[in-house]
Coordinates of C-alpha atoms and ligand atoms in Angstrom, one line a residue:
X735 CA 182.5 -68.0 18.6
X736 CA 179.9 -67.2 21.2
X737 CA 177.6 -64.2 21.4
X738 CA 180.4 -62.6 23.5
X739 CA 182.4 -62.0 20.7
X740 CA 180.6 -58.8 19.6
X741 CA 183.0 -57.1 21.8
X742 CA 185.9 -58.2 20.2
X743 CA 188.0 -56.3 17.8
X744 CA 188.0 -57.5 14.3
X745 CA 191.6 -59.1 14.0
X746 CA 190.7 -61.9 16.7
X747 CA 187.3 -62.4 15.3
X748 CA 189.4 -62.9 11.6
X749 CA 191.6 -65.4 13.1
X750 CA 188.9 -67.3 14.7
X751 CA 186.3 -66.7 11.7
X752 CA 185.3 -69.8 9.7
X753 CA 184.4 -73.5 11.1
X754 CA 184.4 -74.4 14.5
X755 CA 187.4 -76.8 15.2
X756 CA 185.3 -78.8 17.3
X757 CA 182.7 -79.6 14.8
X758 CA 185.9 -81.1 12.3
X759 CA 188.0 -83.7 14.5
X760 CA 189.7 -80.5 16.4
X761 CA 191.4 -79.7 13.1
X762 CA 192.5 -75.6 12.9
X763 CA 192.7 -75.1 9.0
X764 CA 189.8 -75.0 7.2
X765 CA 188.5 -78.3 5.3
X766 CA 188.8 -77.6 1.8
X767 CA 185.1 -78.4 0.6
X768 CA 185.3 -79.4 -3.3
X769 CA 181.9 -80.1 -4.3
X770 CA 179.2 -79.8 -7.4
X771 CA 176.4 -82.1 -5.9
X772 CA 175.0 -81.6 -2.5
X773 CA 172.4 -85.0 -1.6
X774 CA 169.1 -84.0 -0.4
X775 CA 167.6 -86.4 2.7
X776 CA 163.8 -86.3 0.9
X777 CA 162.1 -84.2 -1.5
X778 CA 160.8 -82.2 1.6
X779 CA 164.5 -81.3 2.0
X780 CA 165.1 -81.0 -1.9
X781 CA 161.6 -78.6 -2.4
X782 CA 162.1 -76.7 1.1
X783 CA 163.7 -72.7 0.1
X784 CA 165.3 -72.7 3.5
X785 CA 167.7 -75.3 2.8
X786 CA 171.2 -73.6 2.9
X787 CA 173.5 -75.7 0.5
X788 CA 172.0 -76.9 -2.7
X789 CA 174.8 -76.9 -5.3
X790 CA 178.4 -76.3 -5.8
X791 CA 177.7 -73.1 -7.8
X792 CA 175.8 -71.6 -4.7
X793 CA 176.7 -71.2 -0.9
X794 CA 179.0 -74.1 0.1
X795 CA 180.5 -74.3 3.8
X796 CA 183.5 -73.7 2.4
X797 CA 182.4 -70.1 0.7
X798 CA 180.5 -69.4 3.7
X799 CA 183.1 -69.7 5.8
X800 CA 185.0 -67.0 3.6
X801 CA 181.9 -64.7 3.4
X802 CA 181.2 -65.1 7.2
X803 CA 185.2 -63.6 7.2
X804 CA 184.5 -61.1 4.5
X805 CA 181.3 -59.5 6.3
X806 CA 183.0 -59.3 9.4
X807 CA 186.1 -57.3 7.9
X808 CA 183.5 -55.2 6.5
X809 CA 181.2 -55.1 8.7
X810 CA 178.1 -56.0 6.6
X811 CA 175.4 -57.7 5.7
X812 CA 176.4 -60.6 3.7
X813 CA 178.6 -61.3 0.8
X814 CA 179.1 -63.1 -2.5
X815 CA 182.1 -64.3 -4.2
X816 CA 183.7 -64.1 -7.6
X817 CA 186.6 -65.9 -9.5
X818 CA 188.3 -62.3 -9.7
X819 CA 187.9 -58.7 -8.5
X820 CA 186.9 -57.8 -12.0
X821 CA 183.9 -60.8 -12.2
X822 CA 183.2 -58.6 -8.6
X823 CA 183.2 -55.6 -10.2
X824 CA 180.8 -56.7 -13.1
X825 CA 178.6 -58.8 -11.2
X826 CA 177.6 -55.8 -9.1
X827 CA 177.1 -53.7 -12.1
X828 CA 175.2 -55.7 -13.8
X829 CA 172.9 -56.7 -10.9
X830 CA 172.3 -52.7 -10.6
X831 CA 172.3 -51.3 -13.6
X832 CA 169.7 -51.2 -16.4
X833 CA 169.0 -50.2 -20.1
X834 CA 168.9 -46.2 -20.3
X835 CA 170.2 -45.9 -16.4
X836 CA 173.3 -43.2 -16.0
X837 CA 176.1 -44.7 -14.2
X838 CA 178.6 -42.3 -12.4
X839 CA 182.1 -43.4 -12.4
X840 CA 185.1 -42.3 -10.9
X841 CA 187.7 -40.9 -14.1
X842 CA 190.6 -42.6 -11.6
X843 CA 188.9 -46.4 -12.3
X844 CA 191.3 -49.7 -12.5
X845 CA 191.5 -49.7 -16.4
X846 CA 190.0 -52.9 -17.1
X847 CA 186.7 -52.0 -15.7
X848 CA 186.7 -48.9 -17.5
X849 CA 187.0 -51.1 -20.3
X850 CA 184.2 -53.0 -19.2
X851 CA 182.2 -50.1 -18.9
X852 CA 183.2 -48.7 -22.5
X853 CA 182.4 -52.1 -23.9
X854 CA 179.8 -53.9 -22.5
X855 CA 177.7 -51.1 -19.9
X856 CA 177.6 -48.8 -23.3
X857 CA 176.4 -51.8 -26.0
X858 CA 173.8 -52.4 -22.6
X859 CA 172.9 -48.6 -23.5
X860 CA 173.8 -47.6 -20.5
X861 CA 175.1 -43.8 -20.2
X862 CA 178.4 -43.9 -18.5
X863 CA 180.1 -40.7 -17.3
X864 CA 183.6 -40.0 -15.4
X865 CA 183.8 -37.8 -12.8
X866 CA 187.2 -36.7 -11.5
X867 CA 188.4 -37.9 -8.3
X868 CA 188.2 -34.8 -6.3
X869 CA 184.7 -34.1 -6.9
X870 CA 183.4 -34.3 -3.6
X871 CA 179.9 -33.1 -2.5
X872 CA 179.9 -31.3 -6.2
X873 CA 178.7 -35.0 -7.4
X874 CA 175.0 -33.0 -6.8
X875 CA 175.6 -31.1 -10.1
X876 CA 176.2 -34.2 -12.2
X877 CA 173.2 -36.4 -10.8
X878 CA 170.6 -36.5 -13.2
X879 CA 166.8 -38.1 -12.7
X880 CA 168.0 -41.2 -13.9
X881 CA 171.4 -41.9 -12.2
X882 CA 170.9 -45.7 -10.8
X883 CA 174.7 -46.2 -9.8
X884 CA 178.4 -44.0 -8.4
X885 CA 180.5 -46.3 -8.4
X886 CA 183.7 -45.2 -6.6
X887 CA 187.4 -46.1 -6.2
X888 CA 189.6 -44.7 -3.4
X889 CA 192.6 -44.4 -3.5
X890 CA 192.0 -44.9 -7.3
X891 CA 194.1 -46.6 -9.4
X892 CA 197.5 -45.9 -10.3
X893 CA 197.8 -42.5 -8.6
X894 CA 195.9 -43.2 -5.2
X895 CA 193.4 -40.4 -5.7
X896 CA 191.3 -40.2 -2.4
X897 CA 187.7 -39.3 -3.1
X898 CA 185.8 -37.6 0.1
X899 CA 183.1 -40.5 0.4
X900 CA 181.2 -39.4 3.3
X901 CA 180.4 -36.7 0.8
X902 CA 179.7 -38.4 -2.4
X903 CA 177.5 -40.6 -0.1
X904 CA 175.5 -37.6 1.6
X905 CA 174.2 -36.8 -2.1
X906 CA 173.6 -40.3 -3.4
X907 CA 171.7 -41.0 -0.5
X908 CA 169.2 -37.6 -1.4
X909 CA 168.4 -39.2 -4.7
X910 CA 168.4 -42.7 -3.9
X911 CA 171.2 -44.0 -5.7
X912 CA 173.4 -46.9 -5.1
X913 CA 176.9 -46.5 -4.0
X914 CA 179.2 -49.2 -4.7
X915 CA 183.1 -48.9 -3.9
X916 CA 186.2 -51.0 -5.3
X917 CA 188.3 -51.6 -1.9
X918 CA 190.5 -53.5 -3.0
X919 CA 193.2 -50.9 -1.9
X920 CA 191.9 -51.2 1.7
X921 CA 191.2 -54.5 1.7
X922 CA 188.5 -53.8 4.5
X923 CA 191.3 -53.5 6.7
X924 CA 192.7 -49.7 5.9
X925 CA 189.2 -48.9 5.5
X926 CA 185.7 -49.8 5.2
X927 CA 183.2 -48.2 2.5
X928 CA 180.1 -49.6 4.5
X929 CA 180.6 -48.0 7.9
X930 CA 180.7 -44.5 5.6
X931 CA 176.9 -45.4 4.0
X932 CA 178.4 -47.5 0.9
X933 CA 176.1 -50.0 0.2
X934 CA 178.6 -52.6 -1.7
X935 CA 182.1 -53.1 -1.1
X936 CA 184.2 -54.9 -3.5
X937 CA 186.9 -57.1 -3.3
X938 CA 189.7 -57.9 -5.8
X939 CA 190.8 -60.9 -3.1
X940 CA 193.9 -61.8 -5.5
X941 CA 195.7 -59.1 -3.8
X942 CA 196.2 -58.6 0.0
X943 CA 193.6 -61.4 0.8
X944 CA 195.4 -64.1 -0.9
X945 CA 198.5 -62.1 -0.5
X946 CA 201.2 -64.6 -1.9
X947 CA 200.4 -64.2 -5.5
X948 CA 199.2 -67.4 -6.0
X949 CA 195.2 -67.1 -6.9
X950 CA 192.6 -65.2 -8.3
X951 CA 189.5 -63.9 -6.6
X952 CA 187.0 -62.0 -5.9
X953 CA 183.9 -60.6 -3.6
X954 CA 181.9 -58.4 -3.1
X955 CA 180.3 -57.4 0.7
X956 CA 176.5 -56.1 0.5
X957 CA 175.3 -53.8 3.4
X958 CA 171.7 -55.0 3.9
X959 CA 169.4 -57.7 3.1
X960 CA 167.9 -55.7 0.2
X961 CA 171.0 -55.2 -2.0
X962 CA 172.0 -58.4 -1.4
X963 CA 169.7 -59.9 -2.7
X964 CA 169.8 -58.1 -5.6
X965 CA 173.6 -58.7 -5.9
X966 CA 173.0 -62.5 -4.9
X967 CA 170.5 -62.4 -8.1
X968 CA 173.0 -61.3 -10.2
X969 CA 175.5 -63.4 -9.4
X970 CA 173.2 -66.2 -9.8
X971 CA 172.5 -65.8 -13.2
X972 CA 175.6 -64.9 -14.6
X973 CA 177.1 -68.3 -13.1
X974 CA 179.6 -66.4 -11.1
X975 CA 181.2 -68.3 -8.7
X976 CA 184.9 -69.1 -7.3
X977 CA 186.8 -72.4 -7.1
X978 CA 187.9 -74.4 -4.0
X979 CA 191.7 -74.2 -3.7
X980 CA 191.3 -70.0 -4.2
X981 CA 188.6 -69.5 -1.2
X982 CA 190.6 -71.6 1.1
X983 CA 193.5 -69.4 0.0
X984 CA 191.5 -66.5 1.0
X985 CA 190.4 -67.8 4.3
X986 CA 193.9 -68.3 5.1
X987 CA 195.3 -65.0 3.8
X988 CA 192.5 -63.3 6.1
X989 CA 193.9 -64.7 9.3
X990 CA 197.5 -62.8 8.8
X991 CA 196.2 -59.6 6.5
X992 CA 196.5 -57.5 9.5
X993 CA 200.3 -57.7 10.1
X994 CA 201.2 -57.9 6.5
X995 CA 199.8 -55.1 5.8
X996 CA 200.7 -53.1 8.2
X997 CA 204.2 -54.0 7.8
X998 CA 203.1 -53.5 3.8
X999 CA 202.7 -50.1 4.6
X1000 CA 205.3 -49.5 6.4
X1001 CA 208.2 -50.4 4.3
X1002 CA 206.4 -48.8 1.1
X1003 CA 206.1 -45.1 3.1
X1004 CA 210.1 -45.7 3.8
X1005 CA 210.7 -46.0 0.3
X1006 CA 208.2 -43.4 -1.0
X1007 CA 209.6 -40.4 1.4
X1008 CA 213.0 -41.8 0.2
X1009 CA 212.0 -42.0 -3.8
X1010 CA 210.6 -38.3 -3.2
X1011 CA 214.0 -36.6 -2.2
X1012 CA 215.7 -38.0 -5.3
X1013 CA 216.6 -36.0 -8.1
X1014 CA 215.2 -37.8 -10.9
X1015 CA 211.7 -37.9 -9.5
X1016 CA 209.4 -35.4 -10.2
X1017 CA 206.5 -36.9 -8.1
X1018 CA 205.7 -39.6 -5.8
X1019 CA 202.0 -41.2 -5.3
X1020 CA 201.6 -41.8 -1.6
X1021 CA 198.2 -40.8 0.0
X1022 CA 200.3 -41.2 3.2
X1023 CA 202.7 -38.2 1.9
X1024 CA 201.6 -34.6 3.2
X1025 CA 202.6 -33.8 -0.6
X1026 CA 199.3 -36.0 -1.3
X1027 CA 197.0 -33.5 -2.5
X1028 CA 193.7 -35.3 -0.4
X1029 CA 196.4 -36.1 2.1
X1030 CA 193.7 -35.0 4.7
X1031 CA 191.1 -37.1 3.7
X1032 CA 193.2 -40.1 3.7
X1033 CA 193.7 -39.3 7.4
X1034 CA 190.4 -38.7 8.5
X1035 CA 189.2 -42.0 7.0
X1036 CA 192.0 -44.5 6.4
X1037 CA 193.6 -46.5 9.1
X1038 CA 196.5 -46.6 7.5
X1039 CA 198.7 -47.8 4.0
X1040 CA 199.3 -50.7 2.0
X1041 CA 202.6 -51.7 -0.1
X1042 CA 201.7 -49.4 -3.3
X1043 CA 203.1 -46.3 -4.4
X1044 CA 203.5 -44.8 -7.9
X1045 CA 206.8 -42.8 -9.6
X1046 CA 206.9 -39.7 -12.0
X1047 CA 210.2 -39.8 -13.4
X1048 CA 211.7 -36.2 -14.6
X1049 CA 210.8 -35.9 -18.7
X1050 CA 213.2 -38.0 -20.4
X1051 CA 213.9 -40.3 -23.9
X1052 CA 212.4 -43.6 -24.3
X1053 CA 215.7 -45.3 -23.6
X1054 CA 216.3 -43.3 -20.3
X1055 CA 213.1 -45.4 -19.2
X1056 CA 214.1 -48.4 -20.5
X1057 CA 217.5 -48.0 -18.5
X1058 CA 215.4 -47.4 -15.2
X1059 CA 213.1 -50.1 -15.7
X1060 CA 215.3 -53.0 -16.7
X1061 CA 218.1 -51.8 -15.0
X1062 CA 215.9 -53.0 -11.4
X1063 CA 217.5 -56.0 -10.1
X1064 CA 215.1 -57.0 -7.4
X1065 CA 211.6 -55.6 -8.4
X1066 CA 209.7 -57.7 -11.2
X1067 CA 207.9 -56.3 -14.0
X1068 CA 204.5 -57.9 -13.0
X1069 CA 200.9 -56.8 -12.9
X1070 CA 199.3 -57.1 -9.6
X1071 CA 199.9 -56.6 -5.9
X1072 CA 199.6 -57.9 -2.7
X1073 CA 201.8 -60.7 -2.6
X1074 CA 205.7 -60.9 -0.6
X1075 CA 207.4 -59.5 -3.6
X1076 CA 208.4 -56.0 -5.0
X1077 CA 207.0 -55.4 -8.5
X1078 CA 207.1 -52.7 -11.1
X1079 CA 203.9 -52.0 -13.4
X1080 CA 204.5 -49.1 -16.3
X1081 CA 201.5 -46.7 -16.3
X1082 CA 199.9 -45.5 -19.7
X1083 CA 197.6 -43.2 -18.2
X1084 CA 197.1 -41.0 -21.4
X1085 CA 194.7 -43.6 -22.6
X1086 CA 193.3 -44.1 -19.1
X1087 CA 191.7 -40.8 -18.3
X1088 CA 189.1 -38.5 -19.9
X1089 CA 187.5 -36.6 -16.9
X1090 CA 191.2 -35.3 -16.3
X1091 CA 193.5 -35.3 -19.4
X1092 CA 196.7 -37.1 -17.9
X1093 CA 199.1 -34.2 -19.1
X1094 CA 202.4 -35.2 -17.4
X1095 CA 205.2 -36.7 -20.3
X1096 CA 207.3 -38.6 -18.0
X1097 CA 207.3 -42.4 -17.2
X1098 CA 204.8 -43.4 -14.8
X1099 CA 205.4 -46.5 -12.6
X1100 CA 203.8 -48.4 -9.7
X1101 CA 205.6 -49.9 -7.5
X1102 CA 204.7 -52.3 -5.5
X1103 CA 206.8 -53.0 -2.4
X1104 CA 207.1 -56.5 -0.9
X1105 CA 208.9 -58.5 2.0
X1106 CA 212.4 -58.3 0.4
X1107 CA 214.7 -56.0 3.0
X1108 CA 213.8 -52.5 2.7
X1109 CA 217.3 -51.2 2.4
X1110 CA 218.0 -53.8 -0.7
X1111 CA 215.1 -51.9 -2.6
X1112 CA 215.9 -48.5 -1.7
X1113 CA 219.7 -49.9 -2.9
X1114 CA 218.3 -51.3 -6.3
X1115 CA 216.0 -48.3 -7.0
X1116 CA 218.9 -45.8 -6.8
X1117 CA 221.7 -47.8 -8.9
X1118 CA 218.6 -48.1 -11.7
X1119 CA 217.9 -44.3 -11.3
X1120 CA 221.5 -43.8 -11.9
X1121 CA 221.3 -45.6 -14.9
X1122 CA 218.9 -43.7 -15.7
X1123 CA 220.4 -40.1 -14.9
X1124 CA 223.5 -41.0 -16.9
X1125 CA 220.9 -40.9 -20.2
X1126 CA 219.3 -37.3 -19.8
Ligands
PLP866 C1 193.6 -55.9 -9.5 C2 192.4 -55.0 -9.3 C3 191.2 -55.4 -9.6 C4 190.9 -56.7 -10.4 O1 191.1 -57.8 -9.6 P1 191.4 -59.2 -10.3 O2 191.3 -60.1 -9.1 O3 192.8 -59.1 -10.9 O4 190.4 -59.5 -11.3 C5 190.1 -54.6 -9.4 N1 190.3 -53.4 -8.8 C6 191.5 -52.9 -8.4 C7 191.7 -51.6 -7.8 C8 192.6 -53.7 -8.7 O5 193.8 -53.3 -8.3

């Protein structure tokens, strides 16, 4: 686009983000690059460091053209990519953290980098510590003189805990430590972590990005020169990088990610407000409910919600559950979220948390609302909840 474009908003720079038509035969999609060599001219070219593409494991036109997408939804610097969000996740550790470093961590964390952390961060020696999601500006009283990393999640997993950023920021920026933020909630569209100090966004791009369930991948957005380079080191050396067919995925999914999830978020608050009048719920997980205990937060820095919400079902015996869960017609048990269709994930979160002992005893569920007719769902959740009802 031309240097005008600085005044346009972000959805019609997404749409027209990527490769210039005009430079491809006039063809709109992207051209799916698939490459491992790149040919040098002349060993000026090959010995030159300014040369942009060198091999298929580094920048490619095709990953640049995602990267050029992902920096512009999140507003930053530059950006990398990853096979998953979770090879996003741990390449930006890893780039950041060292032996004997503390590493601040939110208790709300998607379990498998929790795991990550518990496993591979610890046998690193680094001193991992979970802080619960409503910490705030308190963060102060936990930093200690060799705290290299907070990493952050918000809404966190599972129960959409919002985390007051601009304040965990304000103190990491005192003591010089890095703030990284999984956004794969917001998808840089509901919100983005670099415009409130953040230095590294990440990206689990199998959800909304790709949005039809049909790839993984990852990113992660870097807000200056400096940490990206540090992130791009990483990344280097651990051999982190993403396939063809996925990116291109991605770049498409970023032209629509707008309207899907807005209409994402509409449906899912329909069924939430509807899932929180009936009698067999004792709690819904909305950050977009007033019931939401950081409900205020959410709308002071959130542009809005995605498809996900999460179910406390009243105390009841195993086979109540079962009844509820595999009495659903429409909505799949799957993992993941993002795509067209409704899904149901059971939450353990007894083994999940440690800042914040996960007290409640009845069955936890996400849900993840999809493109099927809201009325349907609202219809299949109720006739499972019966079943459900007729067992307590
Ligand atoms: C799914 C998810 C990830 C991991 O992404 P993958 O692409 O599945 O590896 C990371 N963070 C959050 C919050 C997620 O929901």
């Amino acid at each position: 686009m031309s240097e005008k474009s600085d005044k346009l908003s972000r959805d019609t720079k997404l749409v027209h983000s990527g490769h210039k038509p005009s430079d491809y035969h006039g063809v709109v999609g992207t051209p799916v690059v698939r490459t491992s060599t790149i040919a040098y001219d002349d060993l000026a070219a090959y010995e030159n460091p300014d040369t942009k593409y060198r091999y298929g494991r580094f920048v490619t036109p095709l990953s640049e053209n995602f990267t050029d997408a992902l920096t512009t939804l999140e507003n930053g610097y530059n950006a990398v990519v990853a096979p998953s969000g979770l090879g996003a996740i741990t390449s930006a550790l890893l780039g950041f953290l060292n032996s004997g470093d503390h590493l601040l961590i939110v208790d709300t964390i998607y379990g498998p980098t929790r795991d990550f952390c518990d496993d591979v961060l610890i046998r690193m020696g680094v001193e991992v510590e979970y802080y619960p999601a409503n910490i705030g500006a308190d963060i102060a009283n936990k930093v200690k003189p060799n705290t290299a990393v907070i990493y952050m999640e918000s809404p966190g997993s599972a129960t959409f805990d919002i985390q007051d950023v601009p304040a965990i920021v304000k103190v990491a920026k005192e003591n010089d430590i890095i703030t990284m933020l999984d956004n794969s909630w917001a998808s840089g569209v509901l919100f983005r972590p670099i415009e409130h100090g953040v230095n590294l966004s990440i990206l689990s791009c199998t959800k909304y990005i790709n949005g039809h369930s049909d790839g993984m991948l990852g990113a992660v957005v870097a807000d200056t020169e400096k940490t990206f380079n540090i992130l791009n080191r990483s990344v280097r050396n651990l051999g982190v990088c993403a396939g063809s067919e996925e990116t291109n995925l991605g770049i498409r999914g970023l032209k629509t990610i707008s309207i899907r999830m807005k209409e994402a978020g509409e449906r899912a608050l329909k069924v939430a407000k509807w899932l929180e009048q009936h009698e067999h719920i004792q709690r819904v997980y909305h950050p977009a409910l007033p019931s939401h205990p950081a409900h205020d937060i959410w709308k002071r820095d959130f542009d809005g919600c995605n498809g996900l919400l999460s179910i406390l079902l009243k105390p009841a015996s195993k086979q109540a559950n079962k009844a509820f869960v595999d009495g659903l017609n429409i909505f799949v048990i799957g993992s993941s979220w993002g795509g067209y269709e409704s899904l149901l994930q059971p939450q353990y979160l007894k083994k999940y948390r440690t800042a914040e002992v996960w007290e409640e005893e009845g069955f936890v569920a996400r849900l993840q609302i999809g493109f099927e007719d809201t009325q349907d769902l609202i219809d299949d959740l109720d006739q499972a909840l019966e079943k459900f009802g007729a067992l307590l």
